[in-house]
PDB file of C-alpha atoms in Angstrom:
ATOM      1  CA  MET A   1      60.162 -62.114 125.020  1.00 61.00           C
ATOM      2  CA  SER A   2      59.284 -61.692 128.620  1.00 79.00           C
ATOM      3  CA  GLU A   3      56.199 -63.374 130.154  1.00 92.00           C
ATOM      4  CA  LEU A   4      53.357 -60.959 129.911  1.00 97.00           C
ATOM      5  CA  LYS A   5      52.078 -59.925 133.670  1.00 97.00           C
ATOM      6  CA  ALA A   6      50.203 -56.378 133.432  1.00 98.00           C
ATOM      7  CA  VAL A   7      48.526 -54.442 131.045  1.00 98.00           C
ATOM      8  CA  LEU A   8      48.662 -50.342 131.748  1.00 98.00           C
ATOM      9  CA  PHE A   9      45.926 -49.068 129.767  1.00 98.00           C
ATOM     10  CA  ASP A  10      45.284 -45.016 129.372  1.00 98.00           C
ATOM     11  CA  LEU A  11      41.855 -43.802 130.799  1.00 98.00           C
ATOM     12  CA  ASP A  12      40.328 -40.896 128.692  1.00 96.00           C
ATOM     13  CA  ASP A  13      39.240 -42.581 125.333  1.00 95.00           C
ATOM     14  CA  THR A  14      40.204 -46.118 125.986  1.00 98.00           C
ATOM     15  CA  LEU A  15      38.714 -47.377 128.950  1.00 98.00           C
ATOM     16  CA  PHE A  16      36.688 -44.207 130.173  1.00 98.00           C
ATOM     17  CA  ASP A  17      34.416 -43.660 126.745  1.00 97.00           C
ATOM     18  CA  HIS A  18      35.293 -40.078 126.499  1.00 95.00           C
ATOM     19  CA  ARG A  19      33.935 -39.643 123.021  1.00 93.00           C
ATOM     20  CA  HIS A  20      30.276 -40.728 124.329  1.00 96.00           C
ATOM     21  CA  SER A  21      30.410 -37.905 126.946  1.00 97.00           C
ATOM     22  CA  SER A  22      31.595 -35.212 124.838  1.00 95.00           C
ATOM     23  CA  ARG A  23      29.476 -35.493 122.375  1.00 96.00           C
ATOM     24  CA  CYS A  24      26.405 -35.680 124.246  1.00 97.00           C
ATOM     25  CA  GLY A  25      27.040 -32.201 125.625  1.00 97.00           C
ATOM     26  CA  LEU A  26      27.714 -30.855 122.335  1.00 97.00           C
ATOM     27  CA  GLN A  27      24.106 -31.987 120.777  1.00 97.00           C
ATOM     28  CA  LEU A  28      22.775 -30.075 123.645  1.00 96.00           C
ATOM     29  CA  PHE A  29      24.864 -27.366 122.315  1.00 96.00           C
ATOM     30  CA  GLN A  30      23.330 -28.365 118.991  1.00 96.00           C
ATOM     31  CA  GLU A  31      19.811 -28.435 120.671  1.00 95.00           C
ATOM     32  CA  ARG A  32      19.916 -25.116 121.862  1.00 94.00           C
ATOM     33  CA  TYR A  33      22.132 -22.906 119.626  1.00 94.00           C
ATOM     34  CA  LYS A  34      20.295 -22.136 115.693  1.00 93.00           C
ATOM     35  CA  GLU A  35      24.362 -21.892 114.568  1.00 94.00           C
ATOM     36  CA  PHE A  36      25.018 -25.139 115.589  1.00 94.00           C
ATOM     37  CA  ALA A  37      21.989 -26.868 114.863  1.00 93.00           C
ATOM     38  CA  ALA A  38      23.244 -26.990 111.075  1.00 90.00           C
ATOM     39  CA  VAL A  39      26.805 -27.844 111.960  1.00 94.00           C
ATOM     40  CA  PRO A  40      27.307 -31.860 111.429  1.00 96.00           C
ATOM     41  CA  LEU A  41      28.331 -33.179 114.453  1.00 96.00           C
ATOM     42  CA  ASP A  42      31.284 -34.992 113.348  1.00 94.00           C
ATOM     43  CA  GLU A  43      32.675 -31.581 112.352  1.00 95.00           C
ATOM     44  CA  LEU A  44      31.833 -29.931 115.965  1.00 95.00           C
ATOM     45  CA  GLU A  45      33.294 -33.139 117.238  1.00 94.00           C
ATOM     46  CA  LEU A  46      36.923 -32.933 115.516  1.00 92.00           C
ATOM     47  CA  LEU A  47      37.077 -28.926 116.409  1.00 94.00           C
ATOM     48  CA  ASN A  48      35.990 -29.408 119.586  1.00 94.00           C
ATOM     49  CA  LEU A  49      38.324 -32.557 119.973  1.00 90.00           C
ATOM     50  CA  SER A  50      41.689 -30.444 118.790  1.00 92.00           C
ATOM     51  CA  LEU A  51      40.842 -27.209 121.010  1.00 94.00           C
ATOM     52  CA  LEU A  52      40.812 -29.849 123.703  1.00 91.00           C
ATOM     53  CA  ASN A  53      43.877 -31.531 122.681  1.00 87.00           C
ATOM     54  CA  THR A  54      45.366 -28.194 122.109  1.00 91.00           C
ATOM     55  CA  ILE A  55      44.031 -26.502 125.658  1.00 93.00           C
ATOM     56  CA  HIS A  56      44.785 -29.229 127.740  1.00 85.00           C
ATOM     57  CA  ALA A  57      48.394 -28.647 127.810  1.00 85.00           C
ATOM     58  CA  GLU A  58      48.399 -25.767 129.988  1.00 89.00           C
ATOM     59  CA  VAL A  59      46.229 -27.960 132.347  1.00 86.00           C
ATOM     60  CA  LEU A  60      49.142 -30.571 132.915  1.00 82.00           C
ATOM     61  CA  SER A  61      51.247 -28.049 133.262  1.00 84.00           C
ATOM     62  CA  GLY A  62      49.260 -26.273 135.534  1.00 84.00           C
ATOM     63  CA  ALA A  63      48.954 -23.081 133.958  1.00 89.00           C
ATOM     64  CA  ILE A  64      45.531 -22.633 134.180  1.00 90.00           C
ATOM     65  CA  THR A  65      42.344 -25.023 136.002  1.00 89.00           C
ATOM     66  CA  VAL A  66      39.840 -27.748 134.553  1.00 86.00           C
ATOM     67  CA  ASP A  67      37.208 -25.191 134.160  1.00 89.00           C
ATOM     68  CA  GLU A  68      39.408 -22.340 132.804  1.00 92.00           C
ATOM     69  CA  ALA A  69      40.406 -24.503 129.550  1.00 92.00           C
ATOM     70  CA  ARG A  70      36.710 -25.280 129.468  1.00 92.00           C
ATOM     71  CA  LEU A  71      35.435 -21.992 129.199  1.00 93.00           C
ATOM     72  CA  ARG A  72      38.477 -20.722 126.794  1.00 94.00           C
ATOM     73  CA  ARG A  73      37.701 -23.652 124.492  1.00 95.00           C
ATOM     74  CA  PHE A  74      33.710 -23.327 124.270  1.00 95.00           C
ATOM     75  CA  GLY A  75      34.807 -19.567 123.554  1.00 95.00           C
ATOM     76  CA  ILE A  76      36.675 -20.428 120.756  1.00 96.00           C
ATOM     77  CA  LEU A  77      33.898 -23.053 119.860  1.00 96.00           C
ATOM     78  CA  PHE A  78      31.802 -20.813 119.955  1.00 96.00           C
ATOM     79  CA  ARG A  79      32.887 -17.625 118.083  1.00 95.00           C
ATOM     80  CA  SER A  80      34.140 -20.038 115.664  1.00 94.00           C
ATOM     81  CA  HIS A  81      30.307 -20.239 114.450  1.00 94.00           C
ATOM     82  CA  SER A  82      30.059 -16.612 115.218  1.00 94.00           C
ATOM     83  CA  ILE A  83      28.125 -16.733 118.080  1.00 94.00           C
ATOM     84  CA  ASN A  84      28.908 -14.070 120.742  1.00 93.00           C
ATOM     85  CA  LEU A  85      27.891 -14.794 124.275  1.00 94.00           C
ATOM     86  CA  THR A  86      28.693 -12.652 127.384  1.00 94.00           C
ATOM     87  CA  ASP A  87      30.989 -14.445 130.167  1.00 93.00           C
ATOM     88  CA  LYS A  88      27.934 -14.852 132.307  1.00 95.00           C
ATOM     89  CA  GLU A  89      26.286 -16.895 129.304  1.00 95.00           C
ATOM     90  CA  LEU A  90      29.729 -18.777 128.276  1.00 95.00           C
ATOM     91  CA  LEU A  91      29.706 -19.765 132.026  1.00 95.00           C
ATOM     92  CA  GLU A  92      26.222 -21.218 131.678  1.00 95.00           C
ATOM     93  CA  ALA A  93      26.731 -22.719 128.455  1.00 95.00           C
ATOM     94  CA  SER A  94      30.011 -24.405 129.446  1.00 94.00           C
ATOM     95  CA  ASP A  95      27.622 -25.843 132.815  1.00 95.00           C
ATOM     96  CA  LEU A  96      25.224 -27.261 130.972  1.00 95.00           C
ATOM     97  CA  TYR A  97      28.056 -28.921 128.690  1.00 95.00           C
ATOM     98  CA  ARG A  98      29.416 -30.282 131.883  1.00 94.00           C
ATOM     99  CA  ARG A  99      26.069 -31.251 133.910  1.00 96.00           C
ATOM    100  CA  LYS A 100      25.305 -33.661 130.390  1.00 96.00           C
ATOM    101  CA  TYR A 101      29.062 -34.884 130.421  1.00 96.00           C
ATOM    102  CA  LEU A 102      28.954 -36.056 133.817  1.00 96.00           C
ATOM    103  CA  ASP A 103      25.342 -37.596 133.237  1.00 97.00           C
ATOM    104  CA  SER A 104      26.675 -39.782 130.461  1.00 97.00           C
ATOM    105  CA  ARG A 105      29.639 -41.010 131.940  1.00 97.00           C
ATOM    106  CA  ARG A 106      30.296 -44.407 131.115  1.00 98.00           C
ATOM    107  CA  ALA A 107      33.308 -47.021 130.621  1.00 98.00           C
ATOM    108  CA  THR A 108      34.228 -47.574 126.940  1.00 98.00           C
ATOM    109  CA  PRO A 109      31.557 -50.456 125.372  1.00 98.00           C
ATOM    110  CA  GLY A 110      33.451 -53.654 126.018  1.00 98.00           C
ATOM    111  CA  ALA A 111      36.246 -52.445 128.351  1.00 98.00           C
ATOM    112  CA  ILE A 112      34.770 -54.353 131.401  1.00 98.00           C
ATOM    113  CA  GLU A 113      34.432 -57.446 130.379  1.00 98.00           C
ATOM    114  CA  LEU A 114      38.044 -57.221 128.937  1.00 98.00           C
ATOM    115  CA  LEU A 115      39.194 -56.136 132.353  1.00 98.00           C
ATOM    116  CA  LYS A 116      37.710 -59.445 133.531  1.00 98.00           C
ATOM    117  CA  GLU A 117      38.843 -61.702 131.337  1.00 97.00           C
ATOM    118  CA  LEU A 118      42.514 -60.180 131.425  1.00 97.00           C
ATOM    119  CA  ARG A 119      42.225 -60.848 135.799  1.00 96.00           C
ATOM    120  CA  VAL A 120      41.010 -63.630 135.161  1.00 96.00           C
ATOM    121  CA  ARG A 121      44.540 -64.851 133.442  1.00 96.00           C
ATOM    122  CA  GLY A 122      46.000 -63.476 136.327  1.00 96.00           C
ATOM    123  CA  LEU A 123      47.355 -60.175 134.687  1.00 98.00           C
ATOM    124  CA  THR A 124      47.791 -57.150 136.742  1.00 98.00           C
ATOM    125  CA  ILE A 125      45.795 -53.915 135.533  1.00 98.00           C
ATOM    126  CA  GLY A 126      47.570 -50.266 135.799  1.00 98.00           C
ATOM    127  CA  VAL A 127      46.031 -46.832 134.513  1.00 98.00           C
ATOM    128  CA  VAL A 128      48.614 -44.542 133.423  1.00 98.00           C
ATOM    129  CA  THR A 129      46.932 -41.399 132.608  1.00 98.00           C
ATOM    130  CA  ASN A 130      46.977 -37.230 132.022  1.00 95.00           C
ATOM    131  CA  ASN A 131      45.052 -34.865 134.367  1.00 91.00           C
ATOM    132  CA  VAL A 132      44.273 -33.756 137.716  1.00 90.00           C
ATOM    133  CA  VAL A 133      44.012 -36.244 140.303  1.00 95.00           C
ATOM    134  CA  GLU A 134      39.872 -35.571 141.589  1.00 94.00           C
ATOM    135  CA  GLU A 135      38.768 -35.628 137.930  1.00 93.00           C
ATOM    136  CA  GLN A 136      40.435 -39.541 136.657  1.00 97.00           C
ATOM    137  CA  LEU A 137      39.469 -40.759 140.279  1.00 97.00           C
ATOM    138  CA  ASP A 138      35.873 -39.802 139.583  1.00 97.00           C
ATOM    139  CA  LYS A 139      35.547 -40.897 135.811  1.00 97.00           C
ATOM    140  CA  LEU A 140      37.258 -44.489 137.169  1.00 98.00           C
ATOM    141  CA  ARG A 141      34.229 -44.731 140.038  1.00 97.00           C
ATOM    142  CA  ASP A 142      31.642 -43.565 137.774  1.00 96.00           C
ATOM    143  CA  CYS A 143      32.269 -46.394 135.456  1.00 97.00           C
ATOM    144  CA  GLY A 144      32.499 -49.322 137.518  1.00 97.00           C
ATOM    145  CA  LEU A 145      36.325 -49.595 136.885  1.00 97.00           C
ATOM    146  CA  ASN A 146      38.004 -49.344 140.249  1.00 96.00           C
ATOM    147  CA  PRO A 147      37.278 -52.939 141.356  1.00 96.00           C
ATOM    148  CA  LEU A 148      39.356 -54.090 138.394  1.00 98.00           C
ATOM    149  CA  VAL A 149      42.274 -51.502 138.269  1.00 98.00           C
ATOM    150  CA  ASP A 150      45.198 -52.545 140.694  1.00 98.00           C
ATOM    151  CA  SER A 151      47.153 -49.551 139.949  1.00 98.00           C
ATOM    152  CA  VAL A 152      46.702 -45.682 139.079  1.00 98.00           C
ATOM    153  CA  THR A 153      49.112 -43.521 137.878  1.00 98.00           C
ATOM    154  CA  ILE A 154      47.909 -39.966 137.234  1.00 98.00           C
ATOM    155  CA  SER A 155      50.208 -37.143 135.877  1.00 96.00           C
ATOM    156  CA  GLU A 156      49.027 -34.481 138.922  1.00 93.00           C
ATOM    157  CA  ALA A 157      50.051 -36.570 141.560  1.00 96.00           C
ATOM    158  CA  VAL A 158      53.674 -37.521 139.812  1.00 96.00           C
ATOM    159  CA  GLY A 159      54.346 -34.390 138.640  1.00 94.00           C
ATOM    160  CA  VAL A 160      55.384 -35.372 134.979  1.00 95.00           C
ATOM    161  CA  ALA A 161      53.140 -36.386 132.379  1.00 95.00           C
ATOM    162  CA  LYS A 162      52.720 -38.722 128.835  1.00 96.00           C
ATOM    163  CA  PRO A 163      54.866 -39.007 127.096  1.00 96.00           C
ATOM    164  CA  HIS A 164      57.450 -39.006 129.367  1.00 97.00           C
ATOM    165  CA  PRO A 165      58.986 -42.068 129.969  1.00 97.00           C
ATOM    166  CA  ARG A 166      58.924 -41.397 134.190  1.00 98.00           C
ATOM    167  CA  ILE A 167      55.581 -41.640 133.980  1.00 98.00           C
ATOM    168  CA  PHE A 168      55.510 -45.406 132.427  1.00 98.00           C
ATOM    169  CA  GLU A 169      58.406 -45.638 135.057  1.00 98.00           C
ATOM    170  CA  ILE A 170      56.053 -45.096 137.739  1.00 98.00           C
ATOM    171  CA  GLY A 171      53.221 -47.349 136.169  1.00 98.00           C
ATOM    172  CA  LEU A 172      55.611 -50.241 135.839  1.00 98.00           C
ATOM    173  CA  GLU A 173      56.106 -49.507 139.587  1.00 98.00           C
ATOM    174  CA  GLY A 174      52.220 -49.676 140.638  1.00 98.00           C
ATOM    175  CA  VAL A 175      52.096 -52.987 138.724  1.00 98.00           C
ATOM    176  CA  GLY A 176      55.303 -54.349 140.399  1.00 98.00           C
ATOM    177  CA  CYS A 177      56.618 -55.272 136.428  1.00 97.00           C
ATOM    178  CA  ALA A 178      59.344 -54.629 134.738  1.00 97.00           C
ATOM    179  CA  ALA A 179      58.852 -52.732 131.290  1.00 98.00           C
ATOM    180  CA  THR A 180      59.320 -56.476 129.131  1.00 97.00           C
ATOM    181  CA  GLU A 181      56.812 -57.936 131.467  1.00 98.00           C
ATOM    182  CA  THR A 182      53.946 -55.015 130.382  1.00 98.00           C
ATOM    183  CA  VAL A 183      52.040 -53.698 127.518  1.00 98.00           C
ATOM    184  CA  MET A 184      50.737 -50.638 127.429  1.00 98.00           C
ATOM    185  CA  ILE A 185      47.037 -49.317 125.161  1.00 98.00           C
ATOM    186  CA  GLY A 186      45.899 -46.208 124.577  1.00 98.00           C
ATOM    187  CA  ASP A 187      44.627 -43.863 121.700  1.00 96.00           C
ATOM    188  CA  SER A 188      46.757 -41.101 121.745  1.00 95.00           C
ATOM    189  CA  TRP A 189      50.000 -42.079 119.461  1.00 96.00           C
ATOM    190  CA  THR A 190      52.208 -39.899 120.824  1.00 96.00           C
ATOM    191  CA  SER A 191      51.606 -39.601 124.717  1.00 96.00           C
ATOM    192  CA  ASP A 192      50.294 -43.721 124.659  1.00 98.00           C
ATOM    193  CA  VAL A 193      52.591 -45.154 121.838  1.00 98.00           C
ATOM    194  CA  LEU A 194      55.334 -43.579 121.413  1.00 98.00           C
ATOM    195  CA  GLY A 195      55.672 -42.538 125.414  1.00 98.00           C
ATOM    196  CA  ALA A 196      55.625 -46.758 126.408  1.00 98.00           C
ATOM    197  CA  ARG A 197      58.037 -46.874 123.855  1.00 97.00           C
ATOM    198  CA  SER A 198      60.326 -44.308 124.959  1.00 97.00           C
ATOM    199  CA  ALA A 199      60.233 -46.480 128.374  1.00 98.00           C
ATOM    200  CA  GLY A 200      60.518 -49.960 126.773  1.00 97.00           C
ATOM    201  CA  ILE A 201      57.108 -50.931 127.330  1.00 98.00           C
ATOM    202  CA  ARG A 202      55.404 -53.118 124.238  1.00 97.00           C
ATOM    203  CA  PRO A 203      52.461 -50.519 123.064  1.00 98.00           C
ATOM    204  CA  ILE A 204      49.235 -51.225 121.511  1.00 98.00           C
ATOM    205  CA  TRP A 205      47.225 -48.475 119.644  1.00 98.00           C
ATOM    206  CA  TYR A 206      43.423 -48.405 120.391  1.00 98.00           C
ATOM    207  CA  ASN A 207      42.411 -46.440 117.409  1.00 95.00           C
ATOM    208  CA  CYS A 208      38.849 -45.596 118.594  1.00 86.00           C
ATOM    209  CA  TYR A 209      38.566 -42.432 116.163  1.00 84.00           C
ATOM    210  CA  ASP A 210      39.708 -45.219 112.771  1.00 88.00           C
ATOM    211  CA  LEU A 211      42.797 -43.110 112.110  1.00 90.00           C
ATOM    212  CA  GLU A 212      45.399 -44.202 109.406  1.00 93.00           C
ATOM    213  CA  ILE A 213      48.035 -46.083 111.766  1.00 94.00           C
ATOM    214  CA  PRO A 214      51.683 -43.913 111.327  1.00 94.00           C
ATOM    215  CA  ASP A 215      53.272 -47.688 112.541  1.00 95.00           C
ATOM    216  CA  LYS A 216      52.233 -50.909 111.054  1.00 93.00           C
ATOM    217  CA  ASN A 217      54.526 -52.751 113.170  1.00 94.00           C
ATOM    218  CA  VAL A 218      52.217 -51.672 116.164  1.00 97.00           C
ATOM    219  CA  PRO A 219      49.079 -53.585 117.130  1.00 97.00           C
ATOM    220  CA  GLU A 220      46.317 -52.480 116.694  1.00 97.00           C
ATOM    221  CA  ILE A 221      42.761 -52.627 118.185  1.00 97.00           C
ATOM    222  CA  GLY A 222      39.568 -50.566 116.749  1.00 95.00           C
ATOM    223  CA  SER A 223      37.104 -51.781 119.782  1.00 96.00           C
ATOM    224  CA  PHE A 224      37.236 -53.787 122.942  1.00 97.00           C
ATOM    225  CA  GLU A 225      33.579 -55.052 122.491  1.00 97.00           C
ATOM    226  CA  ASP A 226      34.842 -58.003 120.484  1.00 96.00           C
ATOM    227  CA  THR A 227      36.595 -59.328 123.489  1.00 97.00           C
ATOM    228  CA  ALA A 228      38.167 -62.497 122.496  1.00 97.00           C
ATOM    229  CA  ALA A 229      39.714 -60.605 119.532  1.00 96.00           C
ATOM    230  CA  ALA A 230      40.947 -57.550 121.599  1.00 97.00           C
ATOM    231  CA  LEU A 231      42.643 -60.673 123.994  1.00 97.00           C
ATOM    232  CA  ALA A 232      44.539 -62.161 121.752  1.00 96.00           C
ATOM    233  CA  ILE A 233      45.878 -58.664 120.369  1.00 97.00           C
ATOM    234  CA  ILE A 234      47.016 -58.188 124.291  1.00 97.00           C
ATOM    235  CA  LEU A 235      48.310 -61.377 125.117  1.00 95.00           C
ATOM    236  CA  ARG A 236      50.633 -62.110 121.389  1.00 91.00           C
ATOM    237  CA  ALA A 237      51.653 -58.159 121.557  1.00 82.00           C
TER     238      ALA A 237
END
């Protein structure tokens, strides 16, 4: 095994706490619409996440914009709970969520401290993420992650998305390291773990949703808040 020289991270639900922002937006829906008030937040979140993952593939392919995807997602979400909105009302609801989502942006708890520790040890930090460029760069800036990241690879910019091995190869070029000198940390089993493996990179699963791990041979981190514990997993991966 080669000496570890670089760590690649996913962004959404890994370095950026998408779950927190999303739940803040969904809580606003619960406050405004009585049909949502009776639905447990966890249940609402799971449906929203499922719709997001399905529809976002069309964003990555360039078929629809992020704004169009959000409207489609919320249209399904509302109709599934017998809330029928006009196009104008749906747009207003989407804007309400979006403002709250943006206002609630934050780095994943413990992420900044972990990145600082990795840099102290001389490791290069890269981000490999699926989404549109403007959205992802804004997240890095708003969360205070920019000064701690050496390279950013975004699917829209490079024309290929995870789990395709090419986006990881571009990420490796960004940090100037070989696959054997690098680990990849991300929350998506398919996009991050299997994608990294396909490029010859050692994967670490960031299991922020506390799911059952499909392959126990893959190292797993459940939280970045214990910096020493997370660091130990990364350094021995």
